[in-house]
PDB file of C-alpha atoms in Angstrom:
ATOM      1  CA  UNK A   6     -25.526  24.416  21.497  1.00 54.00           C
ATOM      2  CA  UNK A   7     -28.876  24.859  23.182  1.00 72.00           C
ATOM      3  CA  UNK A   8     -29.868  23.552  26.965  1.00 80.00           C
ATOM      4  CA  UNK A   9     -31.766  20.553  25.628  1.00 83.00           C
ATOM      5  CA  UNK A  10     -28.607  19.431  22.989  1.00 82.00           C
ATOM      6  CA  UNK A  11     -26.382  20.392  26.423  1.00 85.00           C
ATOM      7  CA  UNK A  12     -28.357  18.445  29.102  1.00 89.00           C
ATOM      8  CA  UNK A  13     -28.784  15.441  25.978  1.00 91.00           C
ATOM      9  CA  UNK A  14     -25.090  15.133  26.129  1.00 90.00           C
ATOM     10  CA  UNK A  15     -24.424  15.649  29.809  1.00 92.00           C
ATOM     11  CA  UNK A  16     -27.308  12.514  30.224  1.00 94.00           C
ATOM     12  CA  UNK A  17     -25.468  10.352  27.094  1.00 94.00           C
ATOM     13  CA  UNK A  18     -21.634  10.815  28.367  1.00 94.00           C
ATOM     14  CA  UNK A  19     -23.122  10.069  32.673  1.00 94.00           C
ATOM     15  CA  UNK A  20     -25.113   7.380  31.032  1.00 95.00           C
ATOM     16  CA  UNK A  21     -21.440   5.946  29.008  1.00 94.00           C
ATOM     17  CA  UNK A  22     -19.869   6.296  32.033  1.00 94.00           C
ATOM     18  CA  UNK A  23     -22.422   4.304  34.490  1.00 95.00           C
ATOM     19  CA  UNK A  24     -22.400   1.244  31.769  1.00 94.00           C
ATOM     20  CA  UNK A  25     -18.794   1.678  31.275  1.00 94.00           C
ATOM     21  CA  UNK A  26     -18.308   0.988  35.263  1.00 95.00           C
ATOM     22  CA  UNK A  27     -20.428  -1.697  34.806  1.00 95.00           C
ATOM     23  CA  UNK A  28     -18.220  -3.662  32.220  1.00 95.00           C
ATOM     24  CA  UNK A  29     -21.523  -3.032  29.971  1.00 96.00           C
ATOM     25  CA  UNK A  30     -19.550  -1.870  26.706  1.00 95.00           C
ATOM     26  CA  UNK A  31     -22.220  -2.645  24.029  1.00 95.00           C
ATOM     27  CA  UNK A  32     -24.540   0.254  25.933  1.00 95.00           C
ATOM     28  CA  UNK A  33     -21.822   2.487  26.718  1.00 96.00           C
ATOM     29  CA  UNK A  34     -20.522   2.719  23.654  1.00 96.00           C
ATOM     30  CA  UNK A  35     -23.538   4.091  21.538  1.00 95.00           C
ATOM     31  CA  UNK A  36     -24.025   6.806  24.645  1.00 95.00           C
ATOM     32  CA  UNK A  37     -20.569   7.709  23.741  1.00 95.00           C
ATOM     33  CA  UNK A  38     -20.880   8.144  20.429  1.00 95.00           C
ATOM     34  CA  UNK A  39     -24.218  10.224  21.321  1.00 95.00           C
ATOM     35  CA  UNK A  40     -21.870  13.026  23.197  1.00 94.00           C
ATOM     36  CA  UNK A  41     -19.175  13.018  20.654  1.00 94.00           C
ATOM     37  CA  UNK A  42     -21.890  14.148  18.240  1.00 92.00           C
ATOM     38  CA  UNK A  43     -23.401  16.491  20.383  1.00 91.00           C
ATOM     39  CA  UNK A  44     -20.298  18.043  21.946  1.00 91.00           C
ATOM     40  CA  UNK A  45     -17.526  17.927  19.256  1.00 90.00           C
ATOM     41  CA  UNK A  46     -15.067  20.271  21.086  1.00 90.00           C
ATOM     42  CA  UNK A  47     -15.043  18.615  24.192  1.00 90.00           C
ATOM     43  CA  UNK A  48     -15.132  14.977  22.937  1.00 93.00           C
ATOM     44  CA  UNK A  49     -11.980  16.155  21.605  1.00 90.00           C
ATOM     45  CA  UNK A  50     -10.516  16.416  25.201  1.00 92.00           C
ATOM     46  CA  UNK A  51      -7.276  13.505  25.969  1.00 91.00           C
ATOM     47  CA  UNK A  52      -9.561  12.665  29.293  1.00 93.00           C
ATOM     48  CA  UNK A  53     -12.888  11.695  26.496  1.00 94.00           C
ATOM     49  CA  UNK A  54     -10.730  10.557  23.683  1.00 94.00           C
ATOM     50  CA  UNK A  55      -8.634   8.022  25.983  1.00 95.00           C
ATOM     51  CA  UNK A  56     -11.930   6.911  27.703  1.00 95.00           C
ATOM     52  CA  UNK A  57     -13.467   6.548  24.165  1.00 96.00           C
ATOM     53  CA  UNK A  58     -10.777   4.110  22.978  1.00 96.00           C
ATOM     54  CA  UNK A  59     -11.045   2.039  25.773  1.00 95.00           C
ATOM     55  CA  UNK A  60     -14.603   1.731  25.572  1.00 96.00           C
ATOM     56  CA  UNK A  61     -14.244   0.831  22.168  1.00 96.00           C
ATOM     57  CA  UNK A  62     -11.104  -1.511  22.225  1.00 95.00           C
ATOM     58  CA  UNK A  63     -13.234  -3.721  24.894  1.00 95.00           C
ATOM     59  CA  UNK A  64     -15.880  -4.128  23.029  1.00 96.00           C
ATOM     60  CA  UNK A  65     -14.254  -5.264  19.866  1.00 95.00           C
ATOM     61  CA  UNK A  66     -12.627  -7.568  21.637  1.00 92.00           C
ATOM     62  CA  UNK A  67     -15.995  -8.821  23.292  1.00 92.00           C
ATOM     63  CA  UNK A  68     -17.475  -9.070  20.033  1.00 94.00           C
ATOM     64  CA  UNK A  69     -14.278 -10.844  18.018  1.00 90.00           C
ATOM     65  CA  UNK A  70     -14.261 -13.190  21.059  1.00 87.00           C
ATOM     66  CA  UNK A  71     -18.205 -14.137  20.483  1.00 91.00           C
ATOM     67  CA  UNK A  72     -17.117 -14.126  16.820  1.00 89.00           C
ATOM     68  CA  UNK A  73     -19.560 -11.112  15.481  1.00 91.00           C
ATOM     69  CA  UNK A  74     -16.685  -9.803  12.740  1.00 89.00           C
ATOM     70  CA  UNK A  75     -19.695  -7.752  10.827  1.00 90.00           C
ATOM     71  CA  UNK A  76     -20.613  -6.254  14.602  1.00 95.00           C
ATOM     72  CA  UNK A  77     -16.642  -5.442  14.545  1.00 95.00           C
ATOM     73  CA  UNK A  78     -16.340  -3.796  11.564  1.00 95.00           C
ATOM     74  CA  UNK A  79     -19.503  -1.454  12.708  1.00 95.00           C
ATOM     75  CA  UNK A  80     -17.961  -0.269  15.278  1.00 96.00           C
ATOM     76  CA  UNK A  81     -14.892   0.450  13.920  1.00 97.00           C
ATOM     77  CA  UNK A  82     -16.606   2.380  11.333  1.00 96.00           C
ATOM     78  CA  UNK A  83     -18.915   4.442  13.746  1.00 96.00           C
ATOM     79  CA  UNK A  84     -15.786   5.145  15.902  1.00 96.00           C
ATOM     80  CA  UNK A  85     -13.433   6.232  13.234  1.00 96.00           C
ATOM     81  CA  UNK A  86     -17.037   8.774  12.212  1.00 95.00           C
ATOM     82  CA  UNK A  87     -15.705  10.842  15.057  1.00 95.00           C
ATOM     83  CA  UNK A  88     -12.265  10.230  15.761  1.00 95.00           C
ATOM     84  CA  UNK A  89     -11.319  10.430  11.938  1.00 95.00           C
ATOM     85  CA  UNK A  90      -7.463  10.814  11.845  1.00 94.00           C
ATOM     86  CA  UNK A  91      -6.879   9.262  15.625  1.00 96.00           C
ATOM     87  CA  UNK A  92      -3.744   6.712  14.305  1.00 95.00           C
ATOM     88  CA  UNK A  93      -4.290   4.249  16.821  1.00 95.00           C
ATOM     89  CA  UNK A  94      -7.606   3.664  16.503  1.00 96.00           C
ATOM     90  CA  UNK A  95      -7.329   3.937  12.714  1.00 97.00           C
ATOM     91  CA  UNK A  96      -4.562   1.133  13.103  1.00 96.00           C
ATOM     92  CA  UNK A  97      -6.335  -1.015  15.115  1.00 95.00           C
ATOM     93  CA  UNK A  98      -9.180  -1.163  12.539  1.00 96.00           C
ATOM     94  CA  UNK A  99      -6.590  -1.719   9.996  1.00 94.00           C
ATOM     95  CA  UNK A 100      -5.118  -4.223  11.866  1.00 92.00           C
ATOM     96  CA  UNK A 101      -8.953  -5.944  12.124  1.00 93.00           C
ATOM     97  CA  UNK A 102      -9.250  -5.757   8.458  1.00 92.00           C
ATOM     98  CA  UNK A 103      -5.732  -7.609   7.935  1.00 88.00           C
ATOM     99  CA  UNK A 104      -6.851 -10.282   9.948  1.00 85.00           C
ATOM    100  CA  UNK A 105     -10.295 -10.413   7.497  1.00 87.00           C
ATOM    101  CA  UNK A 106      -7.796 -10.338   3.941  1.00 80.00           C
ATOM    102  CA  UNK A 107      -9.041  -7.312   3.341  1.00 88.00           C
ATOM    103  CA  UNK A 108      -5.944  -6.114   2.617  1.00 85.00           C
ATOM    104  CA  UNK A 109      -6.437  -2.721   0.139  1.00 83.00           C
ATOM    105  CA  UNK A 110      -8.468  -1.749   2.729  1.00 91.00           C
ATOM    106  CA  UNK A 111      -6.238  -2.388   5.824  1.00 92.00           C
ATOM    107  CA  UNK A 112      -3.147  -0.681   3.835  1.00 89.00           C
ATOM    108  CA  UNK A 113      -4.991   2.643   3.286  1.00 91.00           C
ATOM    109  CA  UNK A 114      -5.762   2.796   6.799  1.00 95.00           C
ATOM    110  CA  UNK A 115      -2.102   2.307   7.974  1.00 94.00           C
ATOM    111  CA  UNK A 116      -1.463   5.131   5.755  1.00 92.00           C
ATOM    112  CA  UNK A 117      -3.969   7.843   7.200  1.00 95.00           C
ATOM    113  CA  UNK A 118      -2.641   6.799  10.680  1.00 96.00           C
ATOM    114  CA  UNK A 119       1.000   7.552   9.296  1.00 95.00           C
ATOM    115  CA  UNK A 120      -0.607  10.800   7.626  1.00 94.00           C
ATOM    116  CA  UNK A 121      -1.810  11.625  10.693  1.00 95.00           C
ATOM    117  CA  UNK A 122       1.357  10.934  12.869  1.00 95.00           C
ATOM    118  CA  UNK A 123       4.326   9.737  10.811  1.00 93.00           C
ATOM    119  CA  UNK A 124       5.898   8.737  13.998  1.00 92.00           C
ATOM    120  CA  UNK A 125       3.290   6.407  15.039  1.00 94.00           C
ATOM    121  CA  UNK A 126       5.730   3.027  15.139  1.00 92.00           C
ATOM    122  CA  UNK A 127       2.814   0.382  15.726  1.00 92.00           C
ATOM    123  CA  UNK A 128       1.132   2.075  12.235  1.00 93.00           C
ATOM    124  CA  UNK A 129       4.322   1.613  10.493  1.00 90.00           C
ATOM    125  CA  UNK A 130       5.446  -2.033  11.878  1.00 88.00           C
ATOM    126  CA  UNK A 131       1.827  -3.248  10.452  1.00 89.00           C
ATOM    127  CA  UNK A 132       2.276  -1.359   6.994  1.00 88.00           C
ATOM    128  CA  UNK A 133       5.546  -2.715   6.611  1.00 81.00           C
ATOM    129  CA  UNK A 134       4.570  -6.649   7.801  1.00 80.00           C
ATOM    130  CA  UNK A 135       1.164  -6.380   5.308  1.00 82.00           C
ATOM    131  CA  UNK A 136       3.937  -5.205   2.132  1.00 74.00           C
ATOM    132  CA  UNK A 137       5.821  -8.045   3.578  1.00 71.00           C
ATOM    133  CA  UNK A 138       3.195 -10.509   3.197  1.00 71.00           C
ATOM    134  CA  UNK A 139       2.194  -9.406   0.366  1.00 68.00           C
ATOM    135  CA  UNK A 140       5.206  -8.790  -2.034  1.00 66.00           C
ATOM    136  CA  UNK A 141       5.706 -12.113  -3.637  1.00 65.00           C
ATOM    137  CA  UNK A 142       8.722 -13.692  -1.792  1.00 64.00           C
ATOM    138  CA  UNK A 143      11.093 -13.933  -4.687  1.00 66.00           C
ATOM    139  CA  UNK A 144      11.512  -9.890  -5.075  1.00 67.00           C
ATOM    140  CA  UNK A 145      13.840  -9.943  -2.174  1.00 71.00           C
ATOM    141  CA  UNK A 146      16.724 -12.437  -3.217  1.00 72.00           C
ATOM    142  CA  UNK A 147      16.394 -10.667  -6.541  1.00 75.00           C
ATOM    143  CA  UNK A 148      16.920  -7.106  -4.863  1.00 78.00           C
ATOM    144  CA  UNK A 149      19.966  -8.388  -2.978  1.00 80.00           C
ATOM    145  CA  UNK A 150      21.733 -10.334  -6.084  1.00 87.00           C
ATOM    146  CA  UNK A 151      24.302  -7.570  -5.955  1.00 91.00           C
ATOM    147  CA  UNK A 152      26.198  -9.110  -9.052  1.00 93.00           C
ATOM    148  CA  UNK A 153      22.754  -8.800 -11.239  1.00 88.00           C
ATOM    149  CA  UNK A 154      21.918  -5.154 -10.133  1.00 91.00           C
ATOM    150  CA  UNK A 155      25.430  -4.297 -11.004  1.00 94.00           C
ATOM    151  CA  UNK A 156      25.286  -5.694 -14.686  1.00 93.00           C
ATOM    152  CA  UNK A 157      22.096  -3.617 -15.106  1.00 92.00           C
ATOM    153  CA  UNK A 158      23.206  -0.578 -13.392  1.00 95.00           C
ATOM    154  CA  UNK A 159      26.449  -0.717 -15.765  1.00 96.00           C
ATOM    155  CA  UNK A 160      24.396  -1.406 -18.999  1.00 95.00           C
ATOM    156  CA  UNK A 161      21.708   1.538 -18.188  1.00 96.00           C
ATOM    157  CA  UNK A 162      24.750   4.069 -17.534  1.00 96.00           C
ATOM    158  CA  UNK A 163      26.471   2.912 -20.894  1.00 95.00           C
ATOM    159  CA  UNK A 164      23.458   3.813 -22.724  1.00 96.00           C
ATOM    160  CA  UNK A 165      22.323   6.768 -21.061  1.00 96.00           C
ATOM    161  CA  UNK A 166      26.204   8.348 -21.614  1.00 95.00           C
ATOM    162  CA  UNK A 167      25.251   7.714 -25.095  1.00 94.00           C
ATOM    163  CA  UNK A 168      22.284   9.796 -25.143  1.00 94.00           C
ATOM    164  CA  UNK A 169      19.615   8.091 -24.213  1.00 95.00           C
ATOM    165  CA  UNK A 170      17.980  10.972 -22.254  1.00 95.00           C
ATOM    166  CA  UNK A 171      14.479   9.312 -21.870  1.00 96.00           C
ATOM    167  CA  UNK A 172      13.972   6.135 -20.524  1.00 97.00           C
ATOM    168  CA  UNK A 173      10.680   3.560 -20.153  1.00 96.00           C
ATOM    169  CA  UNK A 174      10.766   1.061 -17.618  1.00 96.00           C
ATOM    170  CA  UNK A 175       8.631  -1.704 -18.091  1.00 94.00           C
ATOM    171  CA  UNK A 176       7.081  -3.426 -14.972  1.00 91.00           C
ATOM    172  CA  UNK A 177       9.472  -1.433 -12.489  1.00 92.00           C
ATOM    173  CA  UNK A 178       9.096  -3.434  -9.460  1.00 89.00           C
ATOM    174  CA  UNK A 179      10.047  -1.833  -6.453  1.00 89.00           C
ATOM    175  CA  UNK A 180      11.689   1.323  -9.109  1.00 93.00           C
ATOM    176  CA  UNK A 181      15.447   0.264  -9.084  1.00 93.00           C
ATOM    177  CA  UNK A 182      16.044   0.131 -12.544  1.00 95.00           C
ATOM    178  CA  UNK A 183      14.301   3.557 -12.706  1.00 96.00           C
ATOM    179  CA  UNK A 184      16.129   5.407 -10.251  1.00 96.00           C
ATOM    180  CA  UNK A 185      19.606   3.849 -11.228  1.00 96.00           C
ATOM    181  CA  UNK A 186      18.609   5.673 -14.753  1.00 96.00           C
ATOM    182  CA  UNK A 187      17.300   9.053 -13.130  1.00 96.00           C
ATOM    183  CA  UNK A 188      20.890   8.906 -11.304  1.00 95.00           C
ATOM    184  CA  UNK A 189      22.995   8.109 -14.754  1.00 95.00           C
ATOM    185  CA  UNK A 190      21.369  11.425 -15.881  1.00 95.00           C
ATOM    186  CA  UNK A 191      18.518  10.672 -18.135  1.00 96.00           C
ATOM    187  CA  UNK A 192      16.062  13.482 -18.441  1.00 95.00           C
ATOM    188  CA  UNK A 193      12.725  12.029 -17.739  1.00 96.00           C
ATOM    189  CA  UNK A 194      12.008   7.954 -16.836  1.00 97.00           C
ATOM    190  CA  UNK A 195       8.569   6.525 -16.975  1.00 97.00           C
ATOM    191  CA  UNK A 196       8.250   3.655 -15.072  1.00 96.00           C
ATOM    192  CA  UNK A 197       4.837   1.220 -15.517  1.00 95.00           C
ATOM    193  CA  UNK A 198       4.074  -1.349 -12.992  1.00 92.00           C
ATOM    194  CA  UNK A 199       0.584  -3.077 -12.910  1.00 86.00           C
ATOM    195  CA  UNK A 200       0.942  -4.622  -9.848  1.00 81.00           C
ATOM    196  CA  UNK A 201      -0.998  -2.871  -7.138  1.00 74.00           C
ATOM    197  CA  UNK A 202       0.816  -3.752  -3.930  1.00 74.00           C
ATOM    198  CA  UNK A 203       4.359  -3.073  -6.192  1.00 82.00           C
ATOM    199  CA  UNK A 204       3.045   0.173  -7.804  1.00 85.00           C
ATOM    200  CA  UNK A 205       2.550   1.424  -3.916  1.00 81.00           C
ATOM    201  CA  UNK A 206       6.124   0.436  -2.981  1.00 84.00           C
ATOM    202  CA  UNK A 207       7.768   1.506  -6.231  1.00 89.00           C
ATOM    203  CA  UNK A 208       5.590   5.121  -4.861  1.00 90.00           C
ATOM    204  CA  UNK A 209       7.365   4.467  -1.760  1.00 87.00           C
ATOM    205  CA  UNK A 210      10.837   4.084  -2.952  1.00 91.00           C
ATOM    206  CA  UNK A 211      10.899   7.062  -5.332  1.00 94.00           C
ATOM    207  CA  UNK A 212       9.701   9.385  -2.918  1.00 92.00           C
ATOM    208  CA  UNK A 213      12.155   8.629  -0.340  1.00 92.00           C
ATOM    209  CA  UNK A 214      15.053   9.119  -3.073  1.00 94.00           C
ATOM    210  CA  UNK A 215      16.124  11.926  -4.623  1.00 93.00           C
ATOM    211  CA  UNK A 216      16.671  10.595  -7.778  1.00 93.00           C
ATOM    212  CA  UNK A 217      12.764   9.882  -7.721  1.00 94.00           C
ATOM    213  CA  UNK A 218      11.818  13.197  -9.028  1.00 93.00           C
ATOM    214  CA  UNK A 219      12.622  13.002 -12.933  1.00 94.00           C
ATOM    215  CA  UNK A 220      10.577   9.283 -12.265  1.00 96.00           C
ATOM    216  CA  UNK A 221       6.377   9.066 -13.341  1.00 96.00           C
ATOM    217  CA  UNK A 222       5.148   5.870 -12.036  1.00 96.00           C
ATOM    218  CA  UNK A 223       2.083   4.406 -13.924  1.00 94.00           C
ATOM    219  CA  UNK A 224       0.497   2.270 -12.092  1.00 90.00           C
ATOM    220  CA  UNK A 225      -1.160   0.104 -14.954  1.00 88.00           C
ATOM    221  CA  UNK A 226       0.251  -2.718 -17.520  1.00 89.00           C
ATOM    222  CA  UNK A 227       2.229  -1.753 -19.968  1.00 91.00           C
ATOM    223  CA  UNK A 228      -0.312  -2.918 -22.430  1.00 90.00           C
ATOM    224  CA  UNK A 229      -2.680  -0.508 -21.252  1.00 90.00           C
ATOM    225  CA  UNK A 230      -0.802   2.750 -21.780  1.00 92.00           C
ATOM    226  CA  UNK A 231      -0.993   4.654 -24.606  1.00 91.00           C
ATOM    227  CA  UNK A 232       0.166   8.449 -25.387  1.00 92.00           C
ATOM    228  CA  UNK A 233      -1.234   9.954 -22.930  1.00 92.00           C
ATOM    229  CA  UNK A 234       0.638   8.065 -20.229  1.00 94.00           C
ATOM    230  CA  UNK A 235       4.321   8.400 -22.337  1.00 95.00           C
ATOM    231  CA  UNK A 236       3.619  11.653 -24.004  1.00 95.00           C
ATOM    232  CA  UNK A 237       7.132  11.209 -26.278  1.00 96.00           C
ATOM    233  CA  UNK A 238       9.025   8.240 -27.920  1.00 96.00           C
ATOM    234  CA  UNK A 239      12.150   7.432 -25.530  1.00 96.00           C
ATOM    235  CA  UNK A 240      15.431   6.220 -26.386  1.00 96.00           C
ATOM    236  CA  UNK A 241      16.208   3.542 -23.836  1.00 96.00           C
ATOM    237  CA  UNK A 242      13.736   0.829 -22.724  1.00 96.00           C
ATOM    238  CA  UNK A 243      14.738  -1.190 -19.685  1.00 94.00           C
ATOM    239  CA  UNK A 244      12.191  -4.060 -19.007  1.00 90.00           C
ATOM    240  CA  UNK A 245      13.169  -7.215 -16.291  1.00 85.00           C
ATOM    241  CA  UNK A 246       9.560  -8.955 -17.289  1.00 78.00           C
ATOM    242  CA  UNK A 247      11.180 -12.509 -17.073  1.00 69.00           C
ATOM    243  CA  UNK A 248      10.250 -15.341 -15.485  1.00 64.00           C
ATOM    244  CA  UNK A 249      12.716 -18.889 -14.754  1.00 62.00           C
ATOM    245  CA  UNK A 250      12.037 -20.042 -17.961  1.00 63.00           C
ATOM    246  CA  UNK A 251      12.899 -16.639 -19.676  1.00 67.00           C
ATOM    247  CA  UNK A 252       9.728 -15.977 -21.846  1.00 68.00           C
ATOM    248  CA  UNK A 253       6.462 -16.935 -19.154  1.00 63.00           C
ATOM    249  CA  UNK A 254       5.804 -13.561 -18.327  1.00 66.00           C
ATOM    250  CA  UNK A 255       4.953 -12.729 -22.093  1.00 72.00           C
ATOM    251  CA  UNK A 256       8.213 -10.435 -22.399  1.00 79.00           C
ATOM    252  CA  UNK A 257       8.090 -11.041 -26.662  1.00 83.00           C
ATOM    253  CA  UNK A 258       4.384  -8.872 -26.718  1.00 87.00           C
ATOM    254  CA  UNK A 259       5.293  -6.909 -24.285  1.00 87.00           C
ATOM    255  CA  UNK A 260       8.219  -5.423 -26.157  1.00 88.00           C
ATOM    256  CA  UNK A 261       6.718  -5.890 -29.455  1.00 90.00           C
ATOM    257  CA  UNK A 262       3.855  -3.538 -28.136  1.00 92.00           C
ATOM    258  CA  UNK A 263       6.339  -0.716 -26.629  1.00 92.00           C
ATOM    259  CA  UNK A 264       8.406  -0.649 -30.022  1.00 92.00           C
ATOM    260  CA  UNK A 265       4.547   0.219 -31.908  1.00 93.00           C
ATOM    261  CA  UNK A 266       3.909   2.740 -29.215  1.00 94.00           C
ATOM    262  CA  UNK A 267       6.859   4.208 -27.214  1.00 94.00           C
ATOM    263  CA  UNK A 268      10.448   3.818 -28.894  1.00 94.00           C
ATOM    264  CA  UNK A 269      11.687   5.842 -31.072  1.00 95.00           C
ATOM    265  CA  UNK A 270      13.596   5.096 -33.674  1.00 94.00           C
ATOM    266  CA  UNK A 271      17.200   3.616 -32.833  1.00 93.00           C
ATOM    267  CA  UNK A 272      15.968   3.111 -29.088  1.00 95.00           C
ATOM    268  CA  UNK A 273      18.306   0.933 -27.551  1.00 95.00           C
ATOM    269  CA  UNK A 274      17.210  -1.918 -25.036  1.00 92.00           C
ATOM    270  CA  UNK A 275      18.421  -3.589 -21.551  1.00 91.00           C
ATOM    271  CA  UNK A 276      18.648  -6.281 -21.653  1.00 88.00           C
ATOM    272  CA  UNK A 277      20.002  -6.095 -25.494  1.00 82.00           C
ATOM    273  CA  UNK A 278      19.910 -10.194 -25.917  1.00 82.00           C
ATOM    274  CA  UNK A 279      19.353 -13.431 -23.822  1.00 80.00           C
ATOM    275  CA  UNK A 280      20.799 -17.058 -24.101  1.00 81.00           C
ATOM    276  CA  UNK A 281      18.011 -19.570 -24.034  1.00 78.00           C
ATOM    277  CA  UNK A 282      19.109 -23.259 -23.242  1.00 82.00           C
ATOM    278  CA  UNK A 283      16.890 -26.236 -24.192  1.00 83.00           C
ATOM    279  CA  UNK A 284      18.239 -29.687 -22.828  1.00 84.00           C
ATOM    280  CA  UNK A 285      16.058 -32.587 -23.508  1.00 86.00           C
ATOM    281  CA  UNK A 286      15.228 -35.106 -21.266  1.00 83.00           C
ATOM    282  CA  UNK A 287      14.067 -38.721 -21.294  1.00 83.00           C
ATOM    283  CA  UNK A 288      11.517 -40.625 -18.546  1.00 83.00           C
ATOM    284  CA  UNK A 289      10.545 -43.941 -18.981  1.00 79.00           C
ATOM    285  CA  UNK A 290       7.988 -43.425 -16.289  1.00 77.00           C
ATOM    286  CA  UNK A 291       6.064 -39.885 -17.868  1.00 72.00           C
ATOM    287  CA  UNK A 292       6.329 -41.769 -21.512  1.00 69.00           C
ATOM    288  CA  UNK A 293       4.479 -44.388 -20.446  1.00 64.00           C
TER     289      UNK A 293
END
């Protein structure tokens, strides 16, 4: 760095620190931002980077208090230009954008932070409330009907003892059905989900289990794949696309389309059957 760029930063980080002093974040800021360009090793320093963040946390909350969330989002933006893997600060913006429903947004930012520190507990509290908020509620009484998960993991061991090596799992959820066939010893399972928030938890879930690594997630709808995303006809399709009323989640085309596609021949199916109950029902008051 030359004497001008030196003295230019000297000036802009004096300059931070006068305004700073003076409660005066929406100047000090910008002089900041001037030395952290100018003097990249020693912005670096816990003393500047710790100064930096405060400067920066103050004024956000200036500006959300006046209600300037575009004037926010700025400086988030210009702070994270130079502090680009700093997990609090990249959680905090995430934590901004949560508040805004911007919620792809806010989840890939929890992520960096965690890439960045994978110990950093206020990063992973806010990934795991936004997945919280955003997996639709019923998932969770459904993950905990032990009965139900036993009748599947029974049926999918039962087939794949029979020989079904390879195994599609249609809309795959959170990945249980997949990794109770990778652990029943089938070869390779593809599992499809075309839910975005799902398709990053089913990620989730199969990396954290062993079983996980015979498992491909696609993250699209079924109806979307072709060969290139299930490169072989499997033997065992295990699907849970059902709704309350048994058919409202288009489960008929959604097999009819895998059999075309992805079975082979003889490819066995769980669930094999359902019972479907009709009762009728009489109301004076609708009829009339």
């Amino acid at each position: 760095m030359n004497e001008k760029h030196a003295e230019l930063a000297d000036f802009s980080l004096s300059q931070a620190r006068q305004y700073n002093s003076q409660h005066n974040y929406l100047r000090a800021f910008p002089h900041y931002l001037v030395f952290a360009q100018l003097e990249k090793q020693k912005f670096k320093e816990e003393e500047h980077v710790t100064e930096f963040l405060n400067i920066t946390h103050a004024l956000v909350t200036k500006l959300e208090q006046q209600g300037k969330r575009d004037k926010v989002e700025q400086v988030f933006q210009q702070a994270v230009e130079v502090l680009p893997s700093h997990p609090e600060l990249l959680t905090n913006f995430g934590s901004f954008l949560f508040k805004q429903n911007q919620t792809e947004r806010a989840e890939g930012l929890f992520r960096k932070a965690l890439e960045s520190d994978p110990h950093f507990l206020t990063a992973k509290d806010r990934l795991e409330n936004l997945s919280s908020t955003l997996v639709e509620r019923w998932h969770f009484p459904m993950l905990n009907d032990v009965f139900r998960n036993k009748c599947f993991e029974s049926a999918i061991c039962s087939r794949v003892r029979e020989g079904c090596s390879t195994v599609l799992d249609i809309g795959t959820g959170t990945g249980l059905l997949s990794l109770m066939a990778s652990k029943a010893g089938a070869e390779r399972v593809y599992a499809c989900e075309a839910s975005e928030v799902m398709a990053v938890t089913a990620k989730d879930v199969l990396v954290h289990n062993v079983e996980g690594e015979r498992v491909r997630l696609i993250p699209k709808l079924s109806l979307d794949m072709d060969q290139t995303d299930v490169p072989e006809k499997v033997t065992l399709l295990v699907t849970e696309t059902f709704d309350s009323g048994l058919l409202g989640e288009h489960v008929l085309e959604t097999v009819l389309h895998a059999w075309r596609n992805f079975l082979a021949p003889g490819c066995r199916v769980v669930p094999a059957w359902a019972e479907f109950f009709v009762v009728p029902v009489e109301c004076g008051q609708v009829r009339s």
